[in-house]
Amino acid sequence: CGSVPVMNYPAILRYRPLEDGVHGFYYAPEGDALARAIRAALADRPRLARMAEAARAHVLRHHTHRSLCDHVLETCLGAPP
């Protein structure tokens, strides 16, 4: 979508997660961590454009319906589809 996600740290293990500082920004839910993460992100706007492109490529590679189906088949059958 051309945006950079700002996400709280996950409490579960995610499949092919977006990487902090590469595809988006993670923050702790306590205190002013969200505000600090946003200020840090906005400090380098050219980096945000690169991160948005990287996030889009990551999602298209690993989180499309086809990619997720391929992962399920590979996991269940033990071989690439």
PDB file of C-alpha atoms in Angstrom, residues 46-79:
ATOM      1  CA  PRO A  46      13.817   8.742   2.475  1.00  0.00           C
ATOM      2  CA  ARG A  47      14.234   5.614   4.601  1.00  0.00           C
ATOM      3  CA  LEU A  48      10.448   5.389   4.956  1.00  0.00           C
ATOM      4  CA  ALA A  49      10.059   5.190   1.179  1.00  0.00           C
ATOM      5  CA  ARG A  50      12.603   2.341   1.005  1.00  0.00           C
ATOM      6  CA  MET A  51      10.929   0.543   3.905  1.00  0.00           C
ATOM      7  CA  ALA A  52       7.505   0.835   2.248  1.00  0.00           C
ATOM      8  CA  GLU A  53       8.902  -0.796  -0.897  1.00  0.00           C
ATOM      9  CA  ALA A  54      10.563  -3.542   1.157  1.00  0.00           C
ATOM     10  CA  ALA A  55       7.357  -4.191   3.126  1.00  0.00           C
ATOM     11  CA  ARG A  56       5.316  -4.454  -0.072  1.00  0.00           C
ATOM     12  CA  ALA A  57       7.793  -6.879  -1.634  1.00  0.00           C
ATOM     13  CA  HIS A  58       7.854  -8.989   1.550  1.00  0.00           C
ATOM     14  CA  VAL A  59       4.062  -9.205   1.739  1.00  0.00           C
ATOM     15  CA  LEU A  60       3.713 -10.042  -1.959  1.00  0.00           C
ATOM     16  CA  ARG A  61       6.341 -12.748  -1.598  1.00  0.00           C
ATOM     17  CA  HIS A  62       5.121 -14.381   1.623  1.00  0.00           C
ATOM     18  CA  HIS A  63       1.548 -13.332   2.444  1.00  0.00           C
ATOM     19  CA  THR A  64      -0.514 -13.624  -0.716  1.00  0.00           C
ATOM     20  CA  HIS A  65      -3.183 -16.308  -0.850  1.00  0.00           C
ATOM     21  CA  ARG A  66      -1.010 -18.352  -3.227  1.00  0.00           C
ATOM     22  CA  SER A  67       2.111 -18.032  -1.053  1.00  0.00           C
ATOM     23  CA  LEU A  68       0.244 -19.075   2.071  1.00  0.00           C
ATOM     24  CA  CYS A  69      -1.355 -22.049   0.296  1.00  0.00           C
ATOM     25  CA  ASP A  70       2.081 -23.110  -0.971  1.00  0.00           C
ATOM     26  CA  HIS A  71       3.418 -22.892   2.586  1.00  0.00           C
ATOM     27  CA  VAL A  72       0.578 -25.042   3.936  1.00  0.00           C
ATOM     28  CA  LEU A  73       1.124 -27.656   1.226  1.00  0.00           C
ATOM     29  CA  GLU A  74       4.872 -27.704   1.778  1.00  0.00           C
ATOM     30  CA  THR A  75       4.415 -27.999   5.531  1.00  0.00           C
ATOM     31  CA  CYS A  76       1.811 -30.773   5.283  1.00  0.00           C
ATOM     32  CA  LEU A  77       3.364 -32.729   2.416  1.00  0.00           C
ATOM     33  CA  GLY A  78       7.000 -32.094   3.248  1.00  0.00           C
ATOM     34  CA  ALA A  79       7.889 -31.052  -0.304  1.00  0.00           C
TER      35      ALA A  79
END
